[in-house]
């Protein structure tokens, strides 16, 4: 049997049909209305390569040094050719075509989707790895099935399996062939509230095919139904400008304007809501946990296209919901009151103050760390109290419940890393290491910047994790893109979960500094290849998580004092003021042997298919530096005409010279306001003594930003912000009003920034018609 019908498949058939088909089969078997279809099983693929005797050649062809990009490209080409040029055995071809013909008498448009059997390789299938084809008919069907099989051997897939040590011959692939639903209306449904877990069904709906809602291209209607009373409590009808429909002639999905009279018409009738709610209850009951469902309505019938567990409900939210179940608002559900409860010292006076650098409230014993070799004393749940954090402290920072530092401002290492890890932090406290005693129970508030004595009740402690998660199911649609900043690859998953439009700044300093050696020392001890590999590994973790959303990766920018603390740091000259010293592009241009290895890492990532990467140069002053950097990029084999690249605007000089840089070919300019502020106002960003005069909203800083945006618009260069100020509502307002193209915020701020951007955009629209 080359094929199995979906109603013959169950979730434990993962090995035979892959994850996607197993889940569709399970839904079909549960009696839920899934469009009809079948699966070309993984066994069929295996028999195909074995009986045609191409298996050995195939696996040999892909057994290459995947660091060698030419060999990798050759391997992919050979594998693709072997599969595409080997004819289907006649009986298998007939079985597939017969199955197709029994869906709608052979006239159906079907979706052909890869469904990899990655059971024992939990990460083996990652974004963008395997093919999907829409609107396929009989003529192309067999070709498309083979193309799905061949997508097991894309360059990225080969590289990935080699890196992870997975054998190529152990992964199989099944293919789902399923009737496409020519939806009149479609959307998503959350069978419980996606962040609080409350018993409310949330439905988003728009006209036409579902892609418009899932991809966020349209703001959908929103319906909230109370599951206990079955009442629709809230209906928000959106202005739906766009819809995706199937072109009657070509069968392709095209974008169309919604006719005026339907734009503000409510999509779902009460009966349709009731039908969806019934299905939602049924699917949640079937799986025993809240589900995120894609649905479509065609000719009066509701279809379920996909169902996945909701992973964004936090455990705290769930237990609080259980406590207050049925009591009403989400605020009540999240805040659930509780006494101090655990018999420990109740929280008392504020003993130390600093800057609230990473939101959340945490209690635990203070662990005063003055030497690096004390780090192993940091246990799960401790609060690290230290002068300043360093890259090699990250494992301990992950274990900690909170972070307190004597030094540093809002853009210091401690602040950036704790925000990305989702650990509450208070920085720049002056003398916390002296004022707090090792083992003393304390409570830190990363919003207010306070440290109090004693332990807060569990209920009142609050990790910022849930703040990073979408609070509404579908992100607000904005014309200005909202991206996210990432500094440690470990934060990539959390960053991607924000629904951001990409990464506006990926710093590679952390990857480099955490090697514990200066780049020069690391290279002399381990070789150039190892250095390039380290960068590839870190960048790839983020690029995978976001693919195909763009990831703007920045070349190295660490000040000399940070290098001096590493092995090999004794060879780095001591600088009187490292912030004004040998860092950013000037260090890269002055030390091309290391710079060229960074660029080589980016080039290899492009060769592997990471076409979502963009290259950004830090701390440039003028077009001459930009032209030199571009030349290095070319020499490394990166074509500046083909790839997106640009600069950071971090010095007044760069803001004043941006016109000449535009002529040098940059595609974008991104405001690094952490530096732009310190260089405009002559205020050291890491010096807590002058923190009160450090003001990113200072009129001088805003004027430089405003004029840069204007010049860039004249030259067709995109603008963005990736400094900390991009997370501040006032800066967001100013930038959107000035016409910035995108804003990149901290993980915990993305959702608020999306809302703020939308609010400002709507106000601008309203103002323009009033
Ligand atoms: C900036 O200067 O605003 C910036 C984003 O870069 P960094 O904080 O890494 O200097
Ligand atoms: Mg900077």
XYZ file of C-alpha atoms and ligand atoms in Angstrom:
781
model
C 0.000 0.000 0.000
C 1.658 3.173 -1.195
C -1.003 5.400 0.322
C -3.183 5.514 3.423
C -6.373 7.552 3.683
C -6.393 10.089 6.479
C -9.233 8.277 8.221
C -7.001 5.211 8.496
C -4.269 7.162 10.285
C -3.912 7.837 14.046
C -1.546 9.975 16.067
C 0.627 6.994 16.960
C 1.324 6.348 13.264
C 3.980 9.021 13.379
C 6.656 6.704 12.086
C 4.680 5.693 8.996
C 3.138 9.035 8.075
C 5.065 11.814 9.877
C 3.773 14.393 12.326
C 1.530 16.479 10.096
C -0.402 13.534 8.650
C -0.658 11.819 12.040
C -2.358 14.864 13.498
C -4.759 15.251 10.543
C -5.586 11.547 10.748
C -6.300 11.770 14.457
C -8.727 14.664 13.855
C -10.445 12.825 11.010
C -10.820 9.706 13.131
C -12.293 11.788 15.958
C -15.102 12.686 13.562
C -13.976 16.272 13.100
C -14.571 17.820 9.686
C -11.140 17.598 8.039
C -10.938 18.022 4.233
C -10.483 14.590 2.653
C -7.053 13.386 1.680
C -4.439 10.678 1.829
C -0.806 10.174 2.715
C 1.923 8.762 0.523
C 3.603 6.904 3.370
C 7.206 7.109 4.478
C 7.532 3.450 3.495
C 6.682 4.377 -0.088
C 9.594 6.791 -0.214
C 11.892 4.170 1.283
C 10.773 1.457 -1.149
C 11.141 3.899 -4.036
C 14.805 4.627 -3.330
C 15.600 1.021 -2.452
C 13.884 -0.657 -5.381
C 15.351 1.798 -7.852
C 18.683 1.061 -6.140
C 19.496 4.732 -5.771
C 19.637 4.569 -1.967
C 23.338 3.878 -1.604
C 24.319 6.455 -4.170
C 21.966 8.956 -2.566
C 23.394 8.567 0.923
C 26.932 8.524 -0.402
C 26.274 11.696 -2.392
C 25.198 13.583 0.706
C 28.004 12.274 2.890
C 30.172 15.356 2.382
C 32.069 17.804 4.525
C 29.193 20.179 5.079
C 31.595 22.970 5.997
C 32.652 22.924 2.383
C 29.906 24.951 0.748
C 30.742 23.813 -2.779
C 30.550 20.168 -1.742
C 27.265 20.871 0.027
C 25.733 22.478 -3.049
C 26.943 19.557 -5.180
C 25.468 17.039 -2.733
C 22.087 18.724 -2.835
C 22.085 18.874 -6.627
C 23.016 15.215 -7.004
C 20.379 14.042 -4.514
C 17.697 16.148 -6.182
C 18.658 14.823 -9.609
C 18.678 11.193 -8.443
C 15.171 11.457 -7.006
C 13.616 13.571 -9.742
C 15.055 11.529 -12.594
C 14.148 8.119 -11.246
C 10.745 7.129 -12.590
C 7.953 6.093 -10.246
C 7.229 2.359 -10.292
C 4.050 2.068 -12.368
C 1.972 0.468 -9.594
C 2.852 3.201 -7.083
C 2.104 5.966 -9.579
C -1.258 4.371 -10.341
C -2.130 4.000 -6.679
C -1.387 7.668 -5.979
C -3.300 8.857 -9.038
C -6.267 6.638 -8.262
C -6.403 7.969 -4.740
C -6.311 11.504 -6.153
C -9.107 10.729 -8.621
C -11.378 9.563 -5.873
C -11.214 13.009 -4.250
C -13.881 15.000 -6.117
C -13.716 12.895 -9.293
C -10.189 13.921 -10.174
C -10.976 17.629 -10.466
C -9.779 18.737 -7.034
C -7.112 21.276 -6.334
C -4.981 19.665 -3.641
C -2.247 20.726 -1.237
C 0.858 18.533 -1.312
C 2.780 18.783 1.953
C 5.877 17.075 3.320
C 5.373 15.268 6.611
C 8.750 14.182 7.967
C 9.086 11.245 10.323
C 11.231 13.011 12.832
C 10.123 10.999 15.824
C 13.492 10.072 17.236
C 15.047 13.273 15.913
C 13.009 15.886 17.669
C 14.723 18.780 15.907
C 15.097 17.135 12.537
C 12.452 19.186 10.876
C 12.847 22.906 11.224
C 11.304 25.953 9.640
C 11.537 26.120 5.896
C 13.213 22.754 5.579
C 10.646 20.747 3.655
C 8.456 21.656 0.739
C 4.727 22.361 0.494
C 2.840 22.940 -2.768
C -0.632 24.430 -3.039
C -3.275 24.174 -5.763
C -1.831 21.081 -7.387
C -3.816 18.966 -9.881
C -3.304 15.565 -11.466
C -0.770 16.658 -14.094
C 1.775 17.829 -11.533
C 0.941 15.581 -8.645
C 3.636 12.913 -9.035
C 6.341 15.518 -9.675
C 5.312 17.418 -6.559
C 5.435 14.296 -4.419
C 8.977 13.663 -5.592
C 9.928 17.261 -4.932
C 8.744 16.831 -1.357
C 10.961 13.756 -1.070
C 13.921 15.620 -2.582
C 13.459 18.407 -0.033
C 14.878 15.993 2.545
C 18.190 16.798 0.889
C 18.197 20.588 0.724
C 21.577 22.100 1.625
C 20.245 23.257 4.952
C 18.839 19.847 5.776
C 22.101 18.073 4.912
C 24.126 20.570 6.870
C 21.837 20.344 9.843
C 21.840 16.556 10.051
C 25.627 16.435 9.704
C 26.069 18.997 12.452
C 23.724 17.177 14.795
C 25.188 13.795 13.941
C 21.915 12.430 12.533
C 22.328 9.734 9.872
C 20.818 10.698 6.509
C 19.508 7.194 5.976
C 17.509 7.218 9.212
C 15.115 10.007 8.253
C 12.089 9.256 6.086
C 9.439 11.441 4.611
C 5.730 11.010 3.960
C 3.603 13.332 1.823
C 0.055 14.499 2.568
C -2.254 15.098 -0.402
C -5.404 16.884 0.739
C -8.266 18.709 -0.929
C -7.872 22.455 -0.684
C -10.808 24.309 0.795
C -11.699 27.269 -1.357
C -12.654 29.168 1.763
C -15.175 31.986 1.764
C -14.162 32.816 5.312
C -11.454 31.444 7.536
C -9.317 32.067 10.548
C -7.983 30.695 13.789
C -9.623 29.628 17.029
C -8.093 29.298 20.478
C -10.134 26.893 22.554
C -8.926 28.601 25.754
C -7.352 32.018 26.266
C -3.861 31.690 24.742
C -1.939 33.366 27.548
C -4.057 33.076 30.699
C -5.703 29.734 29.914
C -9.117 31.152 30.927
C -12.159 29.217 29.720
C -12.887 31.552 26.848
C -12.867 30.627 23.176
C -11.309 33.265 20.977
C -12.027 33.263 17.267
C -10.348 35.402 14.643
C -12.042 35.549 11.254
C -11.537 37.203 7.884
C -12.795 36.852 4.310
C -11.176 34.392 1.939
C -8.360 31.900 2.491
C -6.677 31.478 5.851
C -3.173 32.574 4.842
C -4.180 36.217 5.256
C -5.040 35.693 8.920
C -2.227 33.303 9.783
C 0.446 35.478 8.178
C -0.982 38.616 9.754
C -1.617 40.328 6.388
C -5.070 41.373 7.526
C -6.565 42.484 10.869
C -9.348 39.962 11.433
C -12.625 40.224 13.367
C -12.309 39.002 16.930
C -15.014 37.083 18.821
C -14.764 36.081 22.483
C -17.090 33.368 23.746
C -17.500 32.451 27.420
C -17.362 28.663 27.502
C -19.415 28.352 30.683
C -22.378 30.399 29.437
C -21.808 29.870 25.675
C -22.430 33.611 25.347
C -20.481 35.716 22.853
C -19.121 38.363 25.218
C -17.218 40.519 22.850
C -17.254 41.156 19.115
C -14.721 43.425 17.436
C -15.370 43.949 13.755
C -12.171 44.972 11.972
C -11.750 46.890 8.750
C -10.620 44.034 6.512
C -8.928 45.583 3.529
C -7.428 42.457 1.971
C -8.327 38.877 1.277
C -6.561 35.922 -0.281
C -8.531 34.008 -2.869
C -7.864 31.348 -5.473
C -7.554 32.702 -8.977
C -10.191 30.842 -10.991
C -7.959 30.575 -14.070
C -4.564 29.629 -12.693
C -5.655 28.127 -9.378
C -2.996 30.258 -7.671
C -3.579 32.129 -4.440
C -3.794 35.858 -5.085
C -4.331 38.891 -2.900
C -7.430 41.004 -3.622
C -8.998 44.102 -2.104
C -12.142 43.336 -0.121
C -15.167 45.012 -1.800
C -16.030 48.218 0.077
C -19.380 47.018 1.362
C -17.818 43.942 2.984
C -14.810 45.586 4.598
C -16.575 46.400 7.819
C -19.172 43.686 7.639
C -19.114 41.105 10.424
C -17.609 37.849 9.079
C -19.244 35.235 11.321
C -22.956 34.769 11.985
C -24.143 33.583 15.427
C -24.800 30.126 13.977
C -21.287 29.875 12.575
C -19.816 30.933 15.898
C -21.911 28.289 17.653
C -20.692 25.634 15.206
C -17.057 26.657 15.711
C -17.491 26.680 19.491
C -18.893 23.132 19.368
C -15.906 22.009 17.335
C -13.536 23.817 19.687
C -15.028 22.054 22.711
C -14.806 18.731 20.909
C -11.190 19.102 19.858
C -10.051 20.287 23.311
C -11.892 17.356 24.887
C -10.318 14.968 22.413
C -6.757 16.081 23.117
C -7.315 16.897 26.785
C -5.642 20.287 26.415
C -6.322 23.711 24.857
C -5.846 23.818 21.093
C -4.980 26.380 18.468
C -7.113 25.500 15.450
C -7.039 26.700 11.860
C -10.514 26.560 10.292
C -12.283 27.508 7.067
C -15.883 27.804 5.911
C -16.922 26.821 2.416
C -20.441 26.450 1.114
C -21.874 26.582 4.620
C -19.567 23.823 5.919
C -16.927 24.368 8.593
C -13.589 22.558 8.073
C -10.660 22.074 10.415
C -7.338 22.448 8.671
C -4.978 21.988 11.591
C -4.948 21.717 15.370
C -1.981 22.188 17.645
C -1.681 22.439 21.420
C -1.426 26.026 22.690
C 2.038 26.350 24.160
C 1.811 29.945 25.314
C -0.247 29.412 28.462
C 2.041 29.873 31.442
C 1.879 27.355 34.283
C 1.228 30.119 36.798
C -1.649 31.360 34.697
C -3.115 27.862 34.545
C -2.936 27.286 38.279
C -4.328 30.729 38.963
C -7.140 30.113 36.531
C -7.897 26.913 38.363
C -8.054 28.843 41.623
C -10.371 31.527 40.352
C -12.130 29.506 37.700
C -15.338 31.138 36.586
C -14.675 34.309 38.522
C -14.415 36.587 35.554
C -11.784 38.853 34.148
C -8.339 37.950 32.976
C -6.826 40.393 35.447
C -8.309 38.428 38.288
C -6.982 35.290 36.706
C -3.473 36.587 36.414
C -3.149 38.439 39.659
C -4.725 35.800 41.923
C -4.195 37.086 45.504
C -2.349 35.019 48.037
C -0.864 35.442 51.496
C 2.815 35.221 52.165
C 2.078 31.562 52.490
C 5.450 29.889 52.764
C 6.301 30.756 56.330
C 9.364 32.819 55.404
C 10.172 36.372 56.443
C 7.591 38.678 54.886
C 8.990 41.372 52.659
C 10.027 44.558 54.381
C 11.827 47.848 53.706
C 13.698 48.847 50.580
C 17.370 48.345 51.403
C 19.011 49.103 48.053
C 17.852 50.944 44.964
C 19.034 50.841 41.354
C 17.678 50.835 37.832
C 14.896 48.381 37.030
C 16.556 46.678 34.042
C 14.551 43.513 33.459
C 10.925 43.368 34.573
C 9.469 40.956 37.117
C 9.526 40.327 40.874
C 11.666 37.575 42.383
C 12.644 36.458 45.877
C 15.528 34.297 47.010
C 18.737 34.243 48.988
C 21.303 36.841 47.876
C 24.398 35.142 46.442
C 27.181 37.697 46.540
C 29.644 36.806 43.783
C 32.890 38.726 43.770
C 35.062 36.253 41.921
C 34.320 34.213 38.841
C 35.244 30.982 40.605
C 32.383 31.591 43.031
C 29.878 31.099 40.250
C 29.327 27.411 40.880
C 27.938 28.409 44.272
C 24.956 30.002 42.536
C 22.092 27.557 42.969
C 18.710 27.394 41.269
C 16.556 30.214 42.695
C 19.393 32.342 44.138
C 19.680 36.038 43.424
C 23.109 36.886 42.025
C 24.579 40.045 43.525
C 27.744 41.119 41.706
C 29.673 44.165 40.535
C 28.967 43.514 36.878
C 28.038 40.403 34.921
C 30.295 38.881 32.276
C 29.589 36.570 29.324
C 30.858 33.528 31.222
C 28.279 34.170 33.931
C 25.393 33.318 31.612
C 24.954 29.682 32.794
C 24.719 30.940 36.388
C 22.393 33.773 35.318
C 20.079 31.163 33.814
C 19.915 29.301 37.128
C 19.315 32.474 39.114
C 15.911 33.848 40.106
C 17.184 37.414 39.791
C 20.239 39.587 39.169
C 21.546 42.630 41.068
C 24.641 44.580 39.999
C 26.596 47.481 41.462
C 27.504 48.899 38.098
C 25.951 49.395 34.702
C 23.028 51.091 33.081
C 20.000 49.954 31.119
C 22.167 48.888 28.182
C 24.858 47.048 30.102
C 25.605 43.356 29.661
C 23.646 42.469 32.815
C 20.591 44.395 31.651
C 20.566 43.057 28.095
C 21.179 39.420 29.000
C 18.724 39.278 31.904
C 15.971 40.769 29.745
C 16.629 38.142 27.102
C 16.731 35.326 29.644
C 13.538 36.635 31.240
C 15.211 36.985 34.651
C 14.244 40.057 36.745
C 17.203 42.403 37.266
C 18.152 45.619 39.034
C 21.430 47.198 37.871
C 23.613 50.163 38.839
C 22.888 49.842 42.580
C 26.254 51.334 43.601
C 27.165 49.142 46.556
C 24.789 46.179 46.627
C 27.725 43.754 46.960
C 28.658 45.498 50.207
C 25.195 46.278 51.542
C 23.673 42.843 51.041
C 24.884 39.789 52.874
C 25.482 36.424 51.318
C 22.459 34.239 52.058
C 20.205 37.138 53.101
C 16.643 36.618 51.825
C 15.710 39.457 49.461
C 13.029 40.430 46.965
C 13.917 42.357 43.849
C 11.512 44.328 41.692
C 12.874 44.665 38.166
C 10.256 47.263 37.208
C 10.683 49.646 40.138
C 14.395 49.018 40.629
C 14.127 48.119 44.324
C 15.598 45.460 46.579
C 13.665 44.735 49.743
C 14.398 42.501 52.674
C 12.477 39.255 52.995
C 10.629 36.916 50.698
C 7.533 37.727 48.661
C 4.686 35.221 48.441
C 4.965 32.905 45.446
C 1.810 34.376 43.928
C 3.255 37.867 43.914
C 6.558 36.848 42.383
C 6.345 37.375 38.688
C 8.746 36.282 35.998
C 8.579 38.465 32.938
C 8.208 35.415 30.701
C 4.498 35.794 30.167
C 5.052 39.431 29.243
C 6.939 38.277 26.172
C 4.119 36.054 25.080
C 1.372 37.297 22.855
C -1.516 38.500 25.014
C -3.903 38.531 22.109
C -3.976 35.646 19.696
C -3.193 37.560 16.541
C -0.609 40.314 16.666
C -1.741 43.814 15.761
C -1.125 44.517 12.087
C 1.147 47.480 11.584
C 2.617 49.076 8.498
C 5.799 49.783 10.461
C 7.507 46.460 11.108
C 8.126 45.514 14.715
C 11.189 43.332 15.218
C 13.104 42.037 18.220
C 16.704 42.287 19.471
C 18.679 39.154 20.312
C 22.090 38.967 21.980
C 22.284 35.407 23.208
C 21.327 32.541 20.893
C 19.677 30.795 23.871
C 17.010 33.518 23.763
C 16.106 32.886 20.119
C 13.080 30.738 20.823
C 11.658 33.180 23.338
C 12.309 36.024 20.916
C 10.579 34.236 18.035
C 7.562 33.480 20.239
C 6.835 37.205 20.423
C 5.589 37.094 16.814
C 8.096 39.819 15.875
C 8.615 40.527 12.174
C 12.267 39.497 12.371
C 15.422 40.282 14.312
C 16.443 43.936 14.055
C 19.762 43.356 15.805
C 21.615 40.118 16.449
C 24.744 40.968 18.403
C 27.590 38.487 17.920
C 29.643 39.846 20.836
C 28.165 37.420 23.268
C 29.031 34.449 21.059
C 32.599 35.701 20.738
C 33.193 36.852 24.326
C 31.762 33.642 25.730
C 34.623 31.734 24.080
C 36.612 33.026 27.056
C 39.475 34.107 24.800
C 40.085 37.108 22.579
C 39.381 36.266 18.914
C 43.129 36.418 18.191
C 43.958 33.978 21.020
C 41.081 31.657 20.128
C 42.211 31.545 16.509
C 45.831 30.909 17.399
C 44.804 28.071 19.785
C 42.022 26.497 17.728
C 42.413 27.673 14.155
C 40.415 29.965 11.878
C 37.913 27.272 10.989
C 36.872 26.802 14.619
C 36.258 30.546 15.014
C 34.117 30.661 11.884
C 32.196 27.591 13.082
C 31.430 29.197 16.438
C 29.892 32.212 14.705
C 27.954 30.034 12.265
C 26.569 27.932 15.096
C 25.340 30.934 17.116
C 23.887 32.869 14.184
C 22.252 29.776 12.754
C 20.363 29.063 15.972
C 18.673 32.430 15.588
C 18.311 32.322 11.795
C 16.583 28.928 12.015
C 14.191 30.068 14.671
C 13.092 33.042 12.566
C 13.382 31.707 9.013
C 12.112 33.147 6.645
C 11.709 36.310 8.739
C 14.809 38.536 8.307
C 17.655 38.491 10.830
C 20.000 41.477 10.873
C 23.336 40.276 12.164
C 25.945 42.778 13.221
C 29.709 42.440 12.897
C 31.710 42.479 16.116
C 31.443 45.502 18.407
C 32.935 44.993 21.848
C 35.016 47.622 23.651
C 38.613 46.792 24.570
C 37.899 46.584 28.316
C 35.657 43.574 27.659
C 38.381 41.877 25.616
C 40.942 42.616 28.315
C 39.097 40.367 30.753
C 39.507 37.333 28.492
C 42.437 34.990 27.952
C 44.746 36.845 25.588
C 43.416 40.122 26.985
C 46.901 41.044 28.215
C 47.779 41.737 24.558
C 44.908 44.211 24.179
C 46.123 47.770 24.815
C 44.637 49.418 27.911
C 42.545 52.387 26.831
C 41.788 55.465 28.848
C 38.219 55.568 27.564
C 37.221 52.305 25.840
C 33.861 53.717 24.745
C 35.775 56.167 22.549
C 38.369 53.595 21.619
C 39.100 50.630 19.430
C 35.670 49.118 18.808
C 33.048 48.642 16.094
C 33.932 49.028 12.445
C 37.206 50.814 13.219
C 38.486 47.695 15.020
C 37.266 45.467 12.172
C 38.921 47.597 9.491
C 42.088 47.846 11.594
C 42.174 44.100 12.121
C 40.944 42.642 8.829
C 42.205 39.122 9.515
C 39.508 38.628 12.177
C 36.875 40.703 10.329
C 37.270 38.563 7.238
C 36.462 35.417 9.255
C 33.190 36.941 10.487
C 32.280 37.758 6.907
C 33.267 34.262 5.838
C 30.852 32.861 8.436
C 28.042 35.016 6.989
C 28.942 33.980 3.453
C 28.807 30.315 4.391
C 25.423 30.829 6.021
C 24.160 32.405 2.782
C 25.508 29.387 0.880
C 23.595 27.113 3.207
C 20.379 28.841 2.208
C 19.960 31.334 5.043
C 18.805 34.021 2.650
C 17.041 35.737 5.556
C 20.335 37.157 6.895
C 21.253 40.822 6.576
C 24.662 42.290 7.444
C 25.027 45.391 9.612
C 28.181 47.388 10.416
C 28.439 49.096 13.820
C 29.828 52.475 14.859
C 30.551 53.828 11.394
C 31.284 57.522 11.001
C 31.325 58.135 7.280
C 31.014 56.791 3.740
C 34.698 55.999 3.499
C 34.443 53.399 6.266
C 31.306 52.030 4.666
C 32.992 51.648 1.282
C 35.935 49.830 2.875
C 33.609 47.499 4.773
C 31.630 46.809 1.601
C 34.865 45.907 -0.195
C 35.692 43.351 2.515
C 32.206 41.931 2.144
C 32.778 41.500 -1.607
C 36.150 39.883 -1.039
C 34.488 37.385 1.276
C 32.149 36.413 -1.564
C 29.042 38.294 -0.393
C 27.485 40.261 -3.236
C 26.373 43.646 -1.819
C 23.979 44.038 -4.754
C 22.225 40.792 -3.902
C 22.201 40.850 -0.122
C 20.606 43.359 2.237
C 23.232 45.236 4.205
C 23.475 48.469 6.118
C 24.911 50.414 9.018
C 24.144 51.521 12.521
C 23.689 55.202 13.178
C 25.439 55.560 16.527
C 27.514 58.703 16.269
C 26.453 62.242 15.363
C 28.959 61.961 12.487
C 27.108 59.017 10.986
C 23.776 60.822 11.278
C 25.240 63.822 9.464
C 26.937 61.694 6.794
C 24.114 59.292 6.031
C 23.422 60.813 2.595
C 26.919 59.879 1.401
C 26.526 56.412 2.915
C 23.270 55.988 1.014
C 25.181 56.738 -2.150
C 27.677 54.040 -1.159
C 24.825 51.557 -1.469
C 23.490 50.816 2.025
C 20.006 49.287 2.107
C 19.223 50.339 5.660
C 20.352 52.509 8.562
C 19.510 51.475 12.114
C 19.654 53.825 15.093
C 21.846 52.532 17.898
C 20.474 54.995 20.410
C 22.445 53.498 23.293
C 25.582 54.872 21.688
C 24.029 57.769 19.793
C 22.830 59.176 23.119
C 26.178 58.778 24.866
C 28.091 60.360 21.996
C 25.616 63.196 21.468
C 25.339 64.127 25.140
C 28.862 63.106 26.238
C 27.437 60.757 28.869
C 29.049 57.352 29.461
C 26.167 54.905 29.051
C 27.567 52.511 31.669
C 28.324 55.081 34.346
C 25.587 55.046 36.957
C 26.815 58.392 38.349
C 25.618 60.163 35.227
C 22.581 57.954 34.544
C 20.269 60.834 35.397
C 21.506 62.909 32.452
C 21.421 60.020 30.010
C 18.320 60.825 27.990
C 17.568 59.081 24.707
C 14.648 61.463 24.157
C 16.827 64.553 24.407
C 15.854 67.003 21.620
C 19.366 66.853 20.168
C 19.187 63.071 19.822
C 15.702 63.310 18.303
C 16.813 65.942 15.837
C 19.657 63.730 14.607
C 17.233 60.827 14.253
C 14.586 62.919 12.487
C 16.988 64.361 9.945
C 18.519 60.933 9.261
C 15.081 59.440 8.543
C 14.333 62.301 6.177
C 17.596 61.888 4.259
C 17.164 58.120 4.101
C 13.630 58.483 2.750
C 14.941 60.739 0.008
C 17.458 58.033 -0.938
C 15.105 55.060 -0.614
C 17.088 53.685 2.352
C 15.106 51.899 5.081
C 15.420 53.114 8.658
C 15.135 51.291 11.926
C 16.025 51.500 15.598
C 17.700 48.750 17.568
C 18.829 50.652 20.655
C 17.052 50.253 23.974
C 14.984 53.394 23.313
C 13.020 51.515 20.640
C 11.135 49.889 23.524
C 9.957 53.257 24.896
C 6.477 54.488 23.904
C 7.573 58.114 23.433
C 10.385 57.108 21.092
C 8.003 54.799 19.217
C 5.593 57.710 18.726
C 8.345 59.986 17.478
C 9.736 57.385 15.072
C 6.400 56.362 13.584
C 5.425 59.996 13.109
C 8.774 60.581 11.390
C 8.221 57.653 9.009
C 10.667 55.023 10.297
C 10.444 51.655 8.444
C 10.850 49.348 11.438
C 11.386 49.259 15.189
C 13.326 46.564 16.967
C 12.476 46.133 20.650
C 13.483 43.971 23.592
C 11.743 40.632 23.872
C 9.578 41.739 26.778
C 8.534 44.949 25.025
C 7.602 43.637 21.576
C 3.892 43.231 22.231
C 3.499 46.696 23.773
C 5.465 48.253 20.937
C 3.224 46.539 18.379
C 0.193 48.093 20.068
C 1.810 51.496 20.400
C 2.820 51.494 16.722
C -0.690 50.561 15.705
C -2.194 53.300 17.858
C 0.089 55.960 16.375
C -0.481 54.733 12.820
C -4.226 54.842 13.293
C -4.073 58.322 14.757
C -2.000 59.502 11.790
C -4.550 58.010 9.414
C -7.421 59.648 11.246
C -5.627 62.996 11.327
C -5.092 62.797 7.592
C -8.806 62.473 6.862
C -10.109 64.910 9.452
C 23.178 50.854 20.430
O 24.240 51.438 20.558
O 22.059 51.390 20.587
C 23.164 49.424 20.102
C 22.036 48.809 19.838
O 24.360 48.755 20.127
P 25.082 48.253 21.474
O 24.121 48.426 22.601
O 25.453 46.836 21.258
O 26.257 49.171 21.532
Mg 26.031 50.476 19.916
